[in-house]
C-alpha atoms as a PDB file:
ATOM      1  CA  MET A   1     -58.487 -17.816  15.918  1.00  0.00           C
ATOM      2  CA  GLU A   2     -57.074 -17.608  19.447  1.00  0.00           C
ATOM      3  CA  ALA A   3     -54.392 -20.179  18.584  1.00  0.00           C
ATOM      4  CA  ALA A   4     -53.469 -18.226  15.431  1.00  0.00           C
ATOM      5  CA  GLY A   5     -53.202 -15.033  17.475  1.00  0.00           C
ATOM      6  CA  THR A   6     -50.911 -16.759  19.952  1.00  0.00           C
ATOM      7  CA  ILE A   7     -48.682 -18.016  17.142  1.00  0.00           C
ATOM      8  CA  LEU A   8     -48.493 -14.552  15.594  1.00  0.00           C
ATOM      9  CA  ARG A   9     -47.535 -13.011  18.939  1.00  0.00           C
ATOM     10  CA  ARG A  10     -44.802 -15.591  19.374  1.00  0.00           C
ATOM     11  CA  TRP A  11     -43.481 -14.929  15.875  1.00  0.00           C
ATOM     12  CA  ALA A  12     -43.563 -11.177  16.475  1.00  0.00           C
ATOM     13  CA  ARG A  13     -41.739 -11.606  19.775  1.00  0.00           C
ATOM     14  CA  ALA A  14     -39.113 -13.825  18.148  1.00  0.00           C
ATOM     15  CA  ALA A  15     -38.670 -11.363  15.289  1.00  0.00           C
ATOM     16  CA  GLY A  16     -38.244  -8.508  17.761  1.00  0.00           C
ATOM     17  CA  LEU A  17     -35.587 -10.422  19.694  1.00  0.00           C
ATOM     18  CA  VAL A  18     -33.733 -11.271  16.474  1.00  0.00           C
ATOM     19  CA  LEU A  19     -33.859  -7.627  15.429  1.00  0.00           C
ATOM     20  CA  ILE A  20     -32.436  -6.480  18.774  1.00  0.00           C
ATOM     21  CA  CYS A  21     -29.709  -9.084  18.488  1.00  0.00           C
ATOM     22  CA  LEU A  22     -28.802  -7.875  14.995  1.00  0.00           C
ATOM     23  CA  LEU A  23     -28.676  -4.279  16.242  1.00  0.00           C
ATOM     24  CA  MET A  24     -26.362  -5.359  19.049  1.00  0.00           C
ATOM     25  CA  LEU A  25     -24.115  -7.133  16.553  1.00  0.00           C
ATOM     26  CA  GLY A  26     -24.029  -4.054  14.325  1.00  0.00           C
ATOM     27  CA  ALA A  27     -23.291  -1.703  17.213  1.00  0.00           C
ATOM     28  CA  GLY A  28     -20.635  -4.110  18.471  1.00  0.00           C
ATOM     29  CA  ALA A  29     -18.923  -4.203  15.063  1.00  0.00           C
ATOM     30  CA  TRP A  30     -19.002  -0.396  14.835  1.00  0.00           C
ATOM     31  CA  GLY A  31     -17.499  -0.097  18.320  1.00  0.00           C
ATOM     32  CA  ALA A  32     -14.693  -2.527  17.501  1.00  0.00           C
ATOM     33  CA  LEU A  33     -13.752  -0.534  14.397  1.00  0.00           C
ATOM     34  CA  ALA A  34     -14.038   2.781  16.248  1.00  0.00           C
ATOM     35  CA  LEU A  35     -11.582   1.535  18.863  1.00  0.00           C
ATOM     36  CA  HIS A  36      -9.326   0.004  16.224  1.00  0.00           C
ATOM     37  CA  TYR A  37      -9.010   3.425  14.533  1.00  0.00           C
ATOM     38  CA  TRP A  38      -9.130   5.488  17.748  1.00  0.00           C
ATOM     39  CA  ASP A  39      -7.517   8.874  17.112  1.00  0.00           C
ATOM     40  CA  HIS A  40      -3.794   8.977  18.015  1.00  0.00           C
ATOM     41  CA  ALA A  41      -3.687   6.116  20.505  1.00  0.00           C
ATOM     42  CA  SER A  42      -0.850   3.606  20.068  1.00  0.00           C
ATOM     43  CA  PRO A  43      -1.585   0.551  17.877  1.00  0.00           C
ATOM     44  CA  ALA A  44      -1.076  -1.766  20.865  1.00  0.00           C
ATOM     45  CA  LEU A  45      -3.571   0.156  22.998  1.00  0.00           C
ATOM     46  CA  ARG A  46      -6.107   0.343  20.183  1.00  0.00           C
ATOM     47  CA  SER A  47      -5.851  -3.390  19.492  1.00  0.00           C
ATOM     48  CA  THR A  48      -6.207  -4.213  23.183  1.00  0.00           C
ATOM     49  CA  LEU A  49      -9.260  -1.991  23.626  1.00  0.00           C
ATOM     50  CA  ALA A  50     -10.882  -3.406  20.493  1.00  0.00           C
ATOM     51  CA  ALA A  51     -10.279  -6.978  21.706  1.00  0.00           C
ATOM     52  CA  LEU A  52     -11.750  -6.197  25.144  1.00  0.00           C
ATOM     53  CA  TRP A  53     -14.744  -4.557  23.488  1.00  0.00           C
ATOM     54  CA  ILE A  54     -15.355  -7.610  21.296  1.00  0.00           C
ATOM     55  CA  LEU A  55     -15.112  -9.889  24.332  1.00  0.00           C
ATOM     56  CA  ALA A  56     -17.605  -7.753  26.281  1.00  0.00           C
ATOM     57  CA  CYS A  57     -20.007  -7.722  23.311  1.00  0.00           C
ATOM     58  CA  ILE A  58     -19.831 -11.503  22.951  1.00  0.00           C
ATOM     59  CA  VAL A  59     -20.623 -11.981  26.664  1.00  0.00           C
ATOM     60  CA  LEU A  60     -23.531  -9.507  26.619  1.00  0.00           C
ATOM     61  CA  ILE A  61     -25.024 -10.757  23.351  1.00  0.00           C
ATOM     62  CA  ALA A  62     -24.776 -14.331  24.665  1.00  0.00           C
ATOM     63  CA  GLY A  63     -26.449 -13.192  27.886  1.00  0.00           C
ATOM     64  CA  PHE A  64     -29.262 -11.662  25.848  1.00  0.00           C
ATOM     65  CA  ALA A  65     -30.007 -15.123  24.448  1.00  0.00           C
ATOM     66  CA  PHE A  66     -31.008 -16.356  27.940  1.00  0.00           C
ATOM     67  CA  ARG A  67     -34.318 -15.140  29.314  1.00  0.00           C
ATOM     68  CA  ARG A  68     -32.977 -14.859  32.849  1.00  0.00           C
ATOM     69  CA  TRP A  69     -30.220 -12.381  31.825  1.00  0.00           C
ATOM     70  CA  ARG A  70     -31.831 -10.876  28.737  1.00  0.00           C
ATOM     71  CA  TRP A  71     -32.799  -7.401  29.857  1.00  0.00           C
ATOM     72  CA  LYS A  72     -29.869  -6.924  32.209  1.00  0.00           C
ATOM     73  CA  SER A  73     -27.516  -7.842  29.363  1.00  0.00           C
ATOM     74  CA  LEU A  74     -29.285  -5.435  27.024  1.00  0.00           C
ATOM     75  CA  ALA A  75     -29.146  -2.609  29.577  1.00  0.00           C
ATOM     76  CA  ALA A  76     -25.428  -3.204  30.159  1.00  0.00           C
ATOM     77  CA  PHE A  77     -24.776  -3.292  26.409  1.00  0.00           C
ATOM     78  CA  VAL A  78     -26.655  -0.024  25.830  1.00  0.00           C
ATOM     79  CA  ALA A  79     -24.767   1.659  28.671  1.00  0.00           C
ATOM     80  CA  LEU A  80     -21.438   0.446  27.290  1.00  0.00           C
ATOM     81  CA  PHE A  81     -22.253   1.555  23.751  1.00  0.00           C
ATOM     82  CA  VAL A  82     -23.526   4.987  24.829  1.00  0.00           C
ATOM     83  CA  SER A  83     -20.340   5.514  26.864  1.00  0.00           C
ATOM     84  CA  LEU A  84     -18.176   4.632  23.852  1.00  0.00           C
ATOM     85  CA  LEU A  85     -20.226   6.856  21.559  1.00  0.00           C
ATOM     86  CA  ALA A  86     -19.971   9.793  23.968  1.00  0.00           C
ATOM     87  CA  ALA A  87     -16.187   9.386  24.197  1.00  0.00           C
ATOM     88  CA  TRP A  88     -15.857   9.015  20.413  1.00  0.00           C
ATOM     89  CA  ARG A  89     -17.770  12.240  19.810  1.00  0.00           C
ATOM     90  CA  THR A  90     -15.194  14.154  21.877  1.00  0.00           C
ATOM     91  CA  ILE A  91     -12.457  13.414  19.297  1.00  0.00           C
ATOM     92  CA  ALA A  92     -11.983  16.823  17.694  1.00  0.00           C
ATOM     93  CA  PRO A  93     -10.420  17.622  14.290  1.00  0.00           C
ATOM     94  CA  SER A  94      -7.371  19.860  14.211  1.00  0.00           C
ATOM     95  CA  ASN A  95      -5.434  21.981  11.723  1.00  0.00           C
ATOM     96  CA  ASP A  96      -2.308  21.620  13.856  1.00  0.00           C
ATOM     97  CA  ARG A  97      -0.724  18.348  12.712  1.00  0.00           C
ATOM     98  CA  ASP A  98       2.362  17.253  10.779  1.00  0.00           C
ATOM     99  CA  TRP A  99       0.696  17.048   7.367  1.00  0.00           C
ATOM    100  CA  GLU A 100       1.718  15.409   4.115  1.00  0.00           C
ATOM    101  CA  PRO A 101       3.291  18.104   1.876  1.00  0.00           C
ATOM    102  CA  GLU A 102       0.492  18.039  -0.710  1.00  0.00           C
ATOM    103  CA  ASN A 103      -2.115  19.085   1.861  1.00  0.00           C
ATOM    104  CA  ALA A 104       0.037  21.017   4.330  1.00  0.00           C
ATOM    105  CA  VAL A 105      -1.158  24.498   3.303  1.00  0.00           C
ATOM    106  CA  LEU A 106      -4.765  25.667   3.433  1.00  0.00           C
ATOM    107  CA  ALA A 107      -6.156  28.028   0.832  1.00  0.00           C
ATOM    108  CA  TYR A 108      -8.359  30.932   1.836  1.00  0.00           C
ATOM    109  CA  ALA A 109     -10.148  33.874   0.230  1.00  0.00           C
ATOM    110  CA  THR A 110     -10.393  37.595   0.900  1.00  0.00           C
ATOM    111  CA  PHE A 111     -13.006  39.881  -0.614  1.00  0.00           C
ATOM    112  CA  ASP A 112     -13.078  43.375  -2.057  1.00  0.00           C
ATOM    113  CA  GLY A 113     -16.491  43.999  -3.584  1.00  0.00           C
ATOM    114  CA  GLU A 114     -16.761  41.950  -6.784  1.00  0.00           C
ATOM    115  CA  ARG A 115     -13.086  41.012  -6.611  1.00  0.00           C
ATOM    116  CA  VAL A 116     -11.896  37.935  -4.739  1.00  0.00           C
ATOM    117  CA  THR A 117      -8.286  37.067  -3.945  1.00  0.00           C
ATOM    118  CA  LEU A 118      -7.520  33.399  -3.502  1.00  0.00           C
ATOM    119  CA  HIS A 119      -4.443  32.780  -1.376  1.00  0.00           C
ATOM    120  CA  ASN A 120      -2.269  29.646  -1.512  1.00  0.00           C
ATOM    121  CA  ILE A 121      -3.388  28.311  -4.881  1.00  0.00           C
ATOM    122  CA  ARG A 122      -1.404  25.090  -5.251  1.00  0.00           C
ATOM    123  CA  ASN A 123       0.830  24.693  -8.316  1.00  0.00           C
ATOM    124  CA  PHE A 124       3.473  22.069  -7.558  1.00  0.00           C
ATOM    125  CA  ASP A 125       6.318  21.311  -9.949  1.00  0.00           C
ATOM    126  CA  TYR A 126       6.005  17.525 -10.345  1.00  0.00           C
ATOM    127  CA  ARG A 127       8.774  15.176 -11.396  1.00  0.00           C
ATOM    128  CA  THR A 128       6.818  12.113 -10.278  1.00  0.00           C
ATOM    129  CA  GLU A 129       3.646  11.724  -8.224  1.00  0.00           C
ATOM    130  CA  SER A 130       5.654  11.706  -4.994  1.00  0.00           C
ATOM    131  CA  ASP A 131       8.654  13.820  -6.057  1.00  0.00           C
ATOM    132  CA  PHE A 132       7.730  17.479  -6.405  1.00  0.00           C
ATOM    133  CA  THR A 133       8.644  20.998  -5.431  1.00  0.00           C
ATOM    134  CA  PRO A 134       5.798  22.683  -3.502  1.00  0.00           C
ATOM    135  CA  ALA A 135       4.718  26.055  -4.896  1.00  0.00           C
ATOM    136  CA  TYR A 136       1.769  28.352  -4.251  1.00  0.00           C
ATOM    137  CA  TYR A 137       0.550  31.665  -5.579  1.00  0.00           C
ATOM    138  CA  ASP A 138      -2.188  34.214  -4.927  1.00  0.00           C
ATOM    139  CA  ARG A 139      -4.535  35.467  -7.630  1.00  0.00           C
ATOM    140  CA  THR A 140      -7.374  37.965  -7.764  1.00  0.00           C
ATOM    141  CA  PHE A 141     -10.542  37.038  -9.673  1.00  0.00           C
ATOM    142  CA  ASP A 142     -13.385  39.279 -10.793  1.00  0.00           C
ATOM    143  CA  LEU A 143     -16.673  37.534 -10.040  1.00  0.00           C
ATOM    144  CA  ARG A 144     -18.275  39.288 -13.003  1.00  0.00           C
ATOM    145  CA  GLN A 145     -15.848  37.443 -15.298  1.00  0.00           C
ATOM    146  CA  LEU A 146     -16.734  33.939 -14.114  1.00  0.00           C
ATOM    147  CA  ASP A 147     -18.312  32.312 -17.149  1.00  0.00           C
ATOM    148  CA  GLU A 148     -17.462  28.580 -17.046  1.00  0.00           C
ATOM    149  CA  VAL A 149     -17.939  25.747 -14.582  1.00  0.00           C
ATOM    150  CA  ASP A 150     -16.426  22.386 -15.500  1.00  0.00           C
ATOM    151  CA  LEU A 151     -16.689  18.964 -13.923  1.00  0.00           C
ATOM    152  CA  PHE A 152     -13.710  16.606 -13.886  1.00  0.00           C
ATOM    153  CA  SER A 153     -14.272  12.906 -13.291  1.00  0.00           C
ATOM    154  CA  ASP A 154     -11.219  10.785 -12.516  1.00  0.00           C
ATOM    155  CA  TYR A 155     -11.370   6.951 -12.800  1.00  0.00           C
ATOM    156  CA  TRP A 156      -8.822   4.370 -11.687  1.00  0.00           C
ATOM    157  CA  MET A 157     -10.787   1.257 -10.632  1.00  0.00           C
ATOM    158  CA  GLY A 158     -13.655   0.719 -13.053  1.00  0.00           C
ATOM    159  CA  PRO A 159     -16.736   2.716 -14.039  1.00  0.00           C
ATOM    160  CA  SER A 160     -18.423   2.892 -10.631  1.00  0.00           C
ATOM    161  CA  VAL A 161     -15.801   4.759  -8.613  1.00  0.00           C
ATOM    162  CA  ALA A 162     -14.446   8.184  -9.519  1.00  0.00           C
ATOM    163  CA  HIS A 163     -12.979  11.208  -7.844  1.00  0.00           C
ATOM    164  CA  VAL A 164     -15.016  14.196  -8.986  1.00  0.00           C
ATOM    165  CA  PHE A 165     -13.991  17.832  -8.720  1.00  0.00           C
ATOM    166  CA  VAL A 166     -14.979  21.226 -10.109  1.00  0.00           C
ATOM    167  CA  SER A 167     -13.066  23.986 -11.878  1.00  0.00           C
ATOM    168  CA  PHE A 168     -14.170  27.578 -12.473  1.00  0.00           C
ATOM    169  CA  GLY A 169     -13.158  29.512 -15.592  1.00  0.00           C
ATOM    170  CA  PHE A 170     -12.972  33.258 -16.191  1.00  0.00           C
ATOM    171  CA  THR A 171     -13.086  35.379 -19.324  1.00  0.00           C
ATOM    172  CA  ASP A 172      -9.408  36.290 -18.959  1.00  0.00           C
ATOM    173  CA  GLY A 173      -8.477  32.607 -19.397  1.00  0.00           C
ATOM    174  CA  ALA A 174      -7.835  31.849 -15.722  1.00  0.00           C
ATOM    175  CA  HIS A 175      -9.057  28.588 -14.211  1.00  0.00           C
ATOM    176  CA  VAL A 176      -8.993  27.429 -10.598  1.00  0.00           C
ATOM    177  CA  ALA A 177      -9.895  23.907  -9.459  1.00  0.00           C
ATOM    178  CA  PHE A 178     -11.417  22.783  -6.159  1.00  0.00           C
ATOM    179  CA  SER A 179     -10.965  19.144  -5.151  1.00  0.00           C
ATOM    180  CA  VAL A 180     -12.571  17.795  -1.962  1.00  0.00           C
ATOM    181  CA  GLU A 181     -10.089  15.380  -0.379  1.00  0.00           C
ATOM    182  CA  THR A 182      -8.758  13.987   2.887  1.00  0.00           C
ATOM    183  CA  ARG A 183      -6.089  15.884   4.785  1.00  0.00           C
ATOM    184  CA  ARG A 184      -3.582  13.212   5.766  1.00  0.00           C
ATOM    185  CA  GLU A 185      -0.792  13.332   8.279  1.00  0.00           C
ATOM    186  CA  LYS A 186       2.721  12.256   7.295  1.00  0.00           C
ATOM    187  CA  GLY A 187       2.839   8.524   6.762  1.00  0.00           C
ATOM    188  CA  GLN A 188      -0.943   8.165   6.889  1.00  0.00           C
ATOM    189  CA  ALA A 189      -2.435   6.130   4.052  1.00  0.00           C
ATOM    190  CA  TYR A 190      -5.994   6.533   2.835  1.00  0.00           C
ATOM    191  CA  SER A 191      -8.562   3.880   3.694  1.00  0.00           C
ATOM    192  CA  SER A 192     -12.247   4.171   2.821  1.00  0.00           C
ATOM    193  CA  VAL A 193     -13.091   2.187   5.988  1.00  0.00           C
ATOM    194  CA  ALA A 194     -10.940   4.449   8.167  1.00  0.00           C
ATOM    195  CA  GLY A 195     -12.740   7.391   6.583  1.00  0.00           C
ATOM    196  CA  PHE A 196     -15.848   6.495   8.618  1.00  0.00           C
ATOM    197  CA  PHE A 197     -13.985   6.804  11.924  1.00  0.00           C
ATOM    198  CA  ARG A 198     -12.621  10.349  12.257  1.00  0.00           C
ATOM    199  CA  GLN A 199      -9.207   9.556  10.809  1.00  0.00           C
ATOM    200  CA  TYR A 200      -8.932  12.437   8.338  1.00  0.00           C
ATOM    201  CA  THR A 201      -9.901  16.068   8.357  1.00  0.00           C
ATOM    202  CA  LEU A 202     -11.774  17.492   5.390  1.00  0.00           C
ATOM    203  CA  TYR A 203      -9.498  19.240   2.911  1.00  0.00           C
ATOM    204  CA  TYR A 204     -10.259  21.391  -0.135  1.00  0.00           C
ATOM    205  CA  ALA A 205      -7.315  21.279  -2.522  1.00  0.00           C
ATOM    206  CA  VAL A 206      -7.479  24.628  -4.345  1.00  0.00           C
ATOM    207  CA  GLY A 207      -5.121  24.640  -7.256  1.00  0.00           C
ATOM    208  CA  ASP A 208      -4.013  25.507 -10.702  1.00  0.00           C
ATOM    209  CA  GLU A 209      -5.215  22.932 -13.225  1.00  0.00           C
ATOM    210  CA  ARG A 210      -1.540  22.267 -14.035  1.00  0.00           C
ATOM    211  CA  ASP A 211      -1.436  20.766 -10.550  1.00  0.00           C
ATOM    212  CA  ILE A 212      -4.859  19.357  -9.655  1.00  0.00           C
ATOM    213  CA  VAL A 213      -5.522  17.913 -13.125  1.00  0.00           C
ATOM    214  CA  ARG A 214      -2.001  17.225 -14.401  1.00  0.00           C
ATOM    215  CA  VAL A 215      -0.890  15.136 -11.419  1.00  0.00           C
ATOM    216  CA  ARG A 216      -3.734  12.753 -12.265  1.00  0.00           C
ATOM    217  CA  THR A 217      -3.306  12.616 -16.028  1.00  0.00           C
ATOM    218  CA  ASN A 218       0.495  12.767 -16.273  1.00  0.00           C
ATOM    219  CA  TYR A 219       2.042  11.419 -13.090  1.00  0.00           C
ATOM    220  CA  ARG A 220      -0.168   8.795 -11.487  1.00  0.00           C
ATOM    221  CA  HIS A 221       0.614   5.429 -13.053  1.00  0.00           C
ATOM    222  CA  ASP A 222      -0.035   2.828 -10.356  1.00  0.00           C
ATOM    223  CA  PRO A 223      -2.842   2.493 -11.170  1.00  0.00           C
ATOM    224  CA  PRO A 224      -3.186   4.852 -14.157  1.00  0.00           C
ATOM    225  CA  GLU A 225      -6.015   7.346 -13.964  1.00  0.00           C
ATOM    226  CA  GLN A 226      -8.378   8.390 -16.741  1.00  0.00           C
ATOM    227  CA  VAL A 227      -9.692  11.951 -16.436  1.00  0.00           C
ATOM    228  CA  TYR A 228     -12.786  13.298 -18.214  1.00  0.00           C
ATOM    229  CA  LEU A 229     -13.750  16.952 -18.560  1.00  0.00           C
ATOM    230  CA  TYR A 230     -17.385  18.059 -18.925  1.00  0.00           C
ATOM    231  CA  ARG A 231     -18.758  21.578 -19.319  1.00  0.00           C
ATOM    232  CA  LEU A 232     -21.664  22.157 -16.943  1.00  0.00           C
ATOM    233  CA  HIS A 233     -24.673  24.016 -18.334  1.00  0.00           C
ATOM    234  CA  GLY A 234     -26.441  26.689 -16.317  1.00  0.00           C
ATOM    235  CA  ASP A 235     -26.720  30.424 -15.919  1.00  0.00           C
ATOM    236  CA  PRO A 236     -23.564  32.342 -14.877  1.00  0.00           C
ATOM    237  CA  GLY A 237     -25.240  33.550 -11.711  1.00  0.00           C
ATOM    238  CA  ALA A 238     -25.601  29.960 -10.513  1.00  0.00           C
ATOM    239  CA  GLY A 239     -21.910  29.344 -11.141  1.00  0.00           C
ATOM    240  CA  ARG A 240     -20.950  32.442  -9.165  1.00  0.00           C
ATOM    241  CA  ARG A 241     -23.115  31.391  -6.231  1.00  0.00           C
ATOM    242  CA  VAL A 242     -21.463  27.948  -6.124  1.00  0.00           C
ATOM    243  CA  PHE A 243     -18.006  29.550  -6.417  1.00  0.00           C
ATOM    244  CA  LEU A 244     -18.784  31.766  -3.437  1.00  0.00           C
ATOM    245  CA  GLU A 245     -19.987  28.720  -1.495  1.00  0.00           C
ATOM    246  CA  TYR A 246     -16.624  27.064  -2.126  1.00  0.00           C
ATOM    247  CA  LEU A 247     -14.860  30.177  -0.855  1.00  0.00           C
ATOM    248  CA  ARG A 248     -17.079  30.296   2.222  1.00  0.00           C
ATOM    249  CA  GLU A 249     -16.285  26.640   2.899  1.00  0.00           C
ATOM    250  CA  ILE A 250     -12.492  26.951   2.592  1.00  0.00           C
ATOM    251  CA  ASN A 251     -12.533  29.964   4.913  1.00  0.00           C
ATOM    252  CA  GLU A 252     -14.683  28.037   7.379  1.00  0.00           C
ATOM    253  CA  LEU A 253     -12.362  25.016   7.327  1.00  0.00           C
ATOM    254  CA  ARG A 254      -9.368  27.273   7.947  1.00  0.00           C
ATOM    255  CA  GLN A 255     -10.998  28.534  11.135  1.00  0.00           C
ATOM    256  CA  ARG A 256     -12.938  25.424  12.209  1.00  0.00           C
ATOM    257  CA  PRO A 257     -11.672  22.105  10.833  1.00  0.00           C
ATOM    258  CA  GLN A 258     -14.183  19.354  10.136  1.00  0.00           C
ATOM    259  CA  TRP A 259     -13.953  15.597   9.859  1.00  0.00           C
ATOM    260  CA  TYR A 260     -13.966  13.897   6.478  1.00  0.00           C
ATOM    261  CA  ASN A 261     -16.471  11.055   6.202  1.00  0.00           C
ATOM    262  CA  THR A 262     -16.340   8.465   3.433  1.00  0.00           C
ATOM    263  CA  LEU A 263     -20.123   8.533   3.036  1.00  0.00           C
ATOM    264  CA  THR A 264     -21.384  11.974   4.014  1.00  0.00           C
ATOM    265  CA  SER A 265     -18.577  14.399   3.128  1.00  0.00           C
ATOM    266  CA  ASN A 266     -16.895  12.754   0.170  1.00  0.00           C
ATOM    267  CA  CYS A 267     -16.173  14.529  -3.117  1.00  0.00           C
ATOM    268  CA  THR A 268     -19.590  14.131  -4.756  1.00  0.00           C
ATOM    269  CA  ASN A 269     -21.744  14.689  -1.671  1.00  0.00           C
ATOM    270  CA  SER A 270     -19.795  17.850  -0.866  1.00  0.00           C
ATOM    271  CA  ILE A 271     -20.343  19.202  -4.387  1.00  0.00           C
ATOM    272  CA  TRP A 272     -24.065  18.444  -4.186  1.00  0.00           C
ATOM    273  CA  LEU A 273     -24.376  20.116  -0.779  1.00  0.00           C
ATOM    274  CA  LEU A 274     -22.609  23.262  -2.011  1.00  0.00           C
ATOM    275  CA  ALA A 275     -24.738  23.364  -5.173  1.00  0.00           C
ATOM    276  CA  ARG A 276     -27.939  23.450  -3.114  1.00  0.00           C
ATOM    277  CA  ILE A 277     -27.422  27.214  -2.857  1.00  0.00           C
ATOM    278  CA  ASN A 278     -29.048  27.372  -6.291  1.00  0.00           C
ATOM    279  CA  PRO A 279     -32.795  27.029  -6.820  1.00  0.00           C
ATOM    280  CA  GLY A 280     -33.546  24.059  -9.033  1.00  0.00           C
ATOM    281  CA  HIS A 281     -30.443  22.079  -8.066  1.00  0.00           C
ATOM    282  CA  VAL A 282     -30.506  18.442  -9.078  1.00  0.00           C
ATOM    283  CA  PRO A 283     -32.184  16.109  -6.558  1.00  0.00           C
ATOM    284  CA  TYR A 284     -30.117  13.561  -4.704  1.00  0.00           C
ATOM    285  CA  SER A 285     -29.608  10.223  -6.455  1.00  0.00           C
ATOM    286  CA  TRP A 286     -27.739   6.980  -5.948  1.00  0.00           C
ATOM    287  CA  LYS A 287     -25.616   8.107  -8.907  1.00  0.00           C
ATOM    288  CA  ILE A 288     -24.209  10.853  -6.674  1.00  0.00           C
ATOM    289  CA  LEU A 289     -23.300   8.308  -4.009  1.00  0.00           C
ATOM    290  CA  VAL A 290     -21.819   5.906  -6.600  1.00  0.00           C
ATOM    291  CA  SER A 291     -19.595   8.667  -7.904  1.00  0.00           C
ATOM    292  CA  GLY A 292     -18.566   7.160 -11.228  1.00  0.00           C
ATOM    293  CA  TYR A 293     -22.090   7.632 -12.555  1.00  0.00           C
ATOM    294  CA  LEU A 294     -22.382  11.320 -11.665  1.00  0.00           C
ATOM    295  CA  PRO A 295     -21.619  12.590 -15.218  1.00  0.00           C
ATOM    296  CA  GLU A 296     -24.286  10.288 -16.646  1.00  0.00           C
ATOM    297  CA  TYR A 297     -26.767  11.536 -14.040  1.00  0.00           C
ATOM    298  CA  LEU A 298     -26.024  15.184 -14.852  1.00  0.00           C
ATOM    299  CA  TYR A 299     -26.470  14.349 -18.547  1.00  0.00           C
ATOM    300  CA  GLU A 300     -29.870  12.820 -17.789  1.00  0.00           C
ATOM    301  CA  ARG A 301     -30.828  15.974 -15.884  1.00  0.00           C
ATOM    302  CA  GLY A 302     -29.819  18.210 -18.804  1.00  0.00           C
ATOM    303  CA  ARG A 303     -26.774  19.725 -17.047  1.00  0.00           C
ATOM    304  CA  LEU A 304     -24.315  18.529 -19.718  1.00  0.00           C
ATOM    305  CA  ASP A 305     -24.338  18.841 -23.508  1.00  0.00           C
ATOM    306  CA  THR A 306     -27.219  16.622 -24.644  1.00  0.00           C
ATOM    307  CA  ARG A 307     -26.726  17.166 -28.386  1.00  0.00           C
ATOM    308  CA  LEU A 308     -24.643  13.991 -28.434  1.00  0.00           C
ATOM    309  CA  PRO A 309     -25.391  10.537 -27.006  1.00  0.00           C
ATOM    310  CA  PHE A 310     -23.731  10.236 -23.615  1.00  0.00           C
ATOM    311  CA  ALA A 311     -21.315   7.526 -24.814  1.00  0.00           C
ATOM    312  CA  GLU A 312     -19.986   9.869 -27.508  1.00  0.00           C
ATOM    313  CA  LEU A 313     -19.831  12.823 -25.124  1.00  0.00           C
ATOM    314  CA  GLN A 314     -17.847  10.703 -22.679  1.00  0.00           C
ATOM    315  CA  ARG A 315     -15.469   9.550 -25.419  1.00  0.00           C
ATOM    316  CA  ARG A 316     -14.733  13.143 -26.372  1.00  0.00           C
ATOM    317  CA  ALA A 317     -14.392  14.180 -22.719  1.00  0.00           C
ATOM    318  CA  LEU A 318     -11.255  12.095 -22.089  1.00  0.00           C
ATOM    319  CA  ILE A 319      -8.378  14.571 -21.723  1.00  0.00           C
ATOM    320  CA  ASN A 320      -5.359  12.397 -20.874  1.00  0.00           C
ATOM    321  CA  PRO A 321      -3.716  12.678 -24.325  1.00  0.00           C
ATOM    322  CA  LEU A 322      -4.258  16.450 -24.422  1.00  0.00           C
ATOM    323  CA  ALA A 323      -2.967  16.909 -20.862  1.00  0.00           C
ATOM    324  CA  GLN A 324       0.110  14.791 -21.504  1.00  0.00           C
ATOM    325  CA  ALA A 325       0.893  16.797 -24.628  1.00  0.00           C
ATOM    326  CA  ALA A 326       0.385  20.127 -22.836  1.00  0.00           C
ATOM    327  CA  ASP A 327       2.266  19.093 -19.670  1.00  0.00           C
ATOM    328  CA  LYS A 328       3.873  22.197 -18.097  1.00  0.00           C
ATOM    329  CA  GLU A 329       2.801  24.694 -20.764  1.00  0.00           C
ATOM    330  CA  ALA A 330       1.306  27.961 -19.519  1.00  0.00           C
ATOM    331  CA  ASP A 331      -1.792  27.413 -21.678  1.00  0.00           C
ATOM    332  CA  PHE A 332      -2.469  23.960 -20.180  1.00  0.00           C
ATOM    333  CA  SER A 333      -6.091  24.829 -19.342  1.00  0.00           C
ATOM    334  CA  GLN A 334      -6.825  25.987 -22.876  1.00  0.00           C
ATOM    335  CA  ARG A 335      -5.137  22.967 -24.472  1.00  0.00           C
ATOM    336  CA  ILE A 336      -7.047  20.353 -22.459  1.00  0.00           C
ATOM    337  CA  ARG A 337     -10.235  22.007 -23.721  1.00  0.00           C
ATOM    338  CA  ALA A 338      -9.194  21.815 -27.366  1.00  0.00           C
ATOM    339  CA  GLY A 339     -11.504  18.839 -27.906  1.00  0.00           C
ATOM    340  CA  GLU A 340     -14.645  20.719 -26.821  1.00  0.00           C
ATOM    341  CA  ARG A 341     -17.283  21.178 -29.478  1.00  0.00           C
END
């Protein structure tokens, strides 16, 4: 029994050391990427710092493998990592940058009782995806007239990945869409990896459906995007509460910018967080994280029309042909809903 206990202690000690080593490797990899994407430092400086960091991590992890240097190496590694983390947390988001034209202007809301005026609703005149004339307008909405909430799901790389956004409809026929996106500076390309490292500020594109929807269905061809429209089921009061949460969020971002994060503040997580204002909101699920399956999850939770099998509902929800036929028409929002049953 004593021998067995000794063996177990040795195995536990070995497992603990392996676990610490793996944590050091993970922290080292995170630090290298953080330095590689470090704010507005020059590429040469970022590459140099990342290389020096990797070299230091290799030396300290190797030192941890030797009993004589183990705990000194670990202490030095922890101190180095904490210093990097403290410096990284000082990188602050800003609204004062040279932005790409499509996200250069922030929307905001003002209130007058039950009436809300949305300012800077985007409605670009597109000739191609990248060739457009920027245009914005203001519009006043009566909260008592909000009677529809729709979910758009946009696919371009298989069934698992989608960009999901919400649109609110009013009894006078008006619709306004809210799309949670990255706010990119001029020349800055999107990278899901970079999105973990404070590269983009969080941006709510607030727009006319002739912009937010039509650019995806009519003008993005490389790769082409398939857009599906689903009516969300729920009481009107719940829709109004979520709408007001969106307005609160865009006003907050205008005053205090926030970082976008690929995992925690992406399009689906942001929608779920805003919807928590309502009692009985859907619980979190992996199908929210793997955004392409969000419509199926909402169907399973009874938030979409369940009179049809989901496959048939999804087939009917595709709006690309309707959007391409409607194009710039004033009744675009009504025409893309012509297939609703």
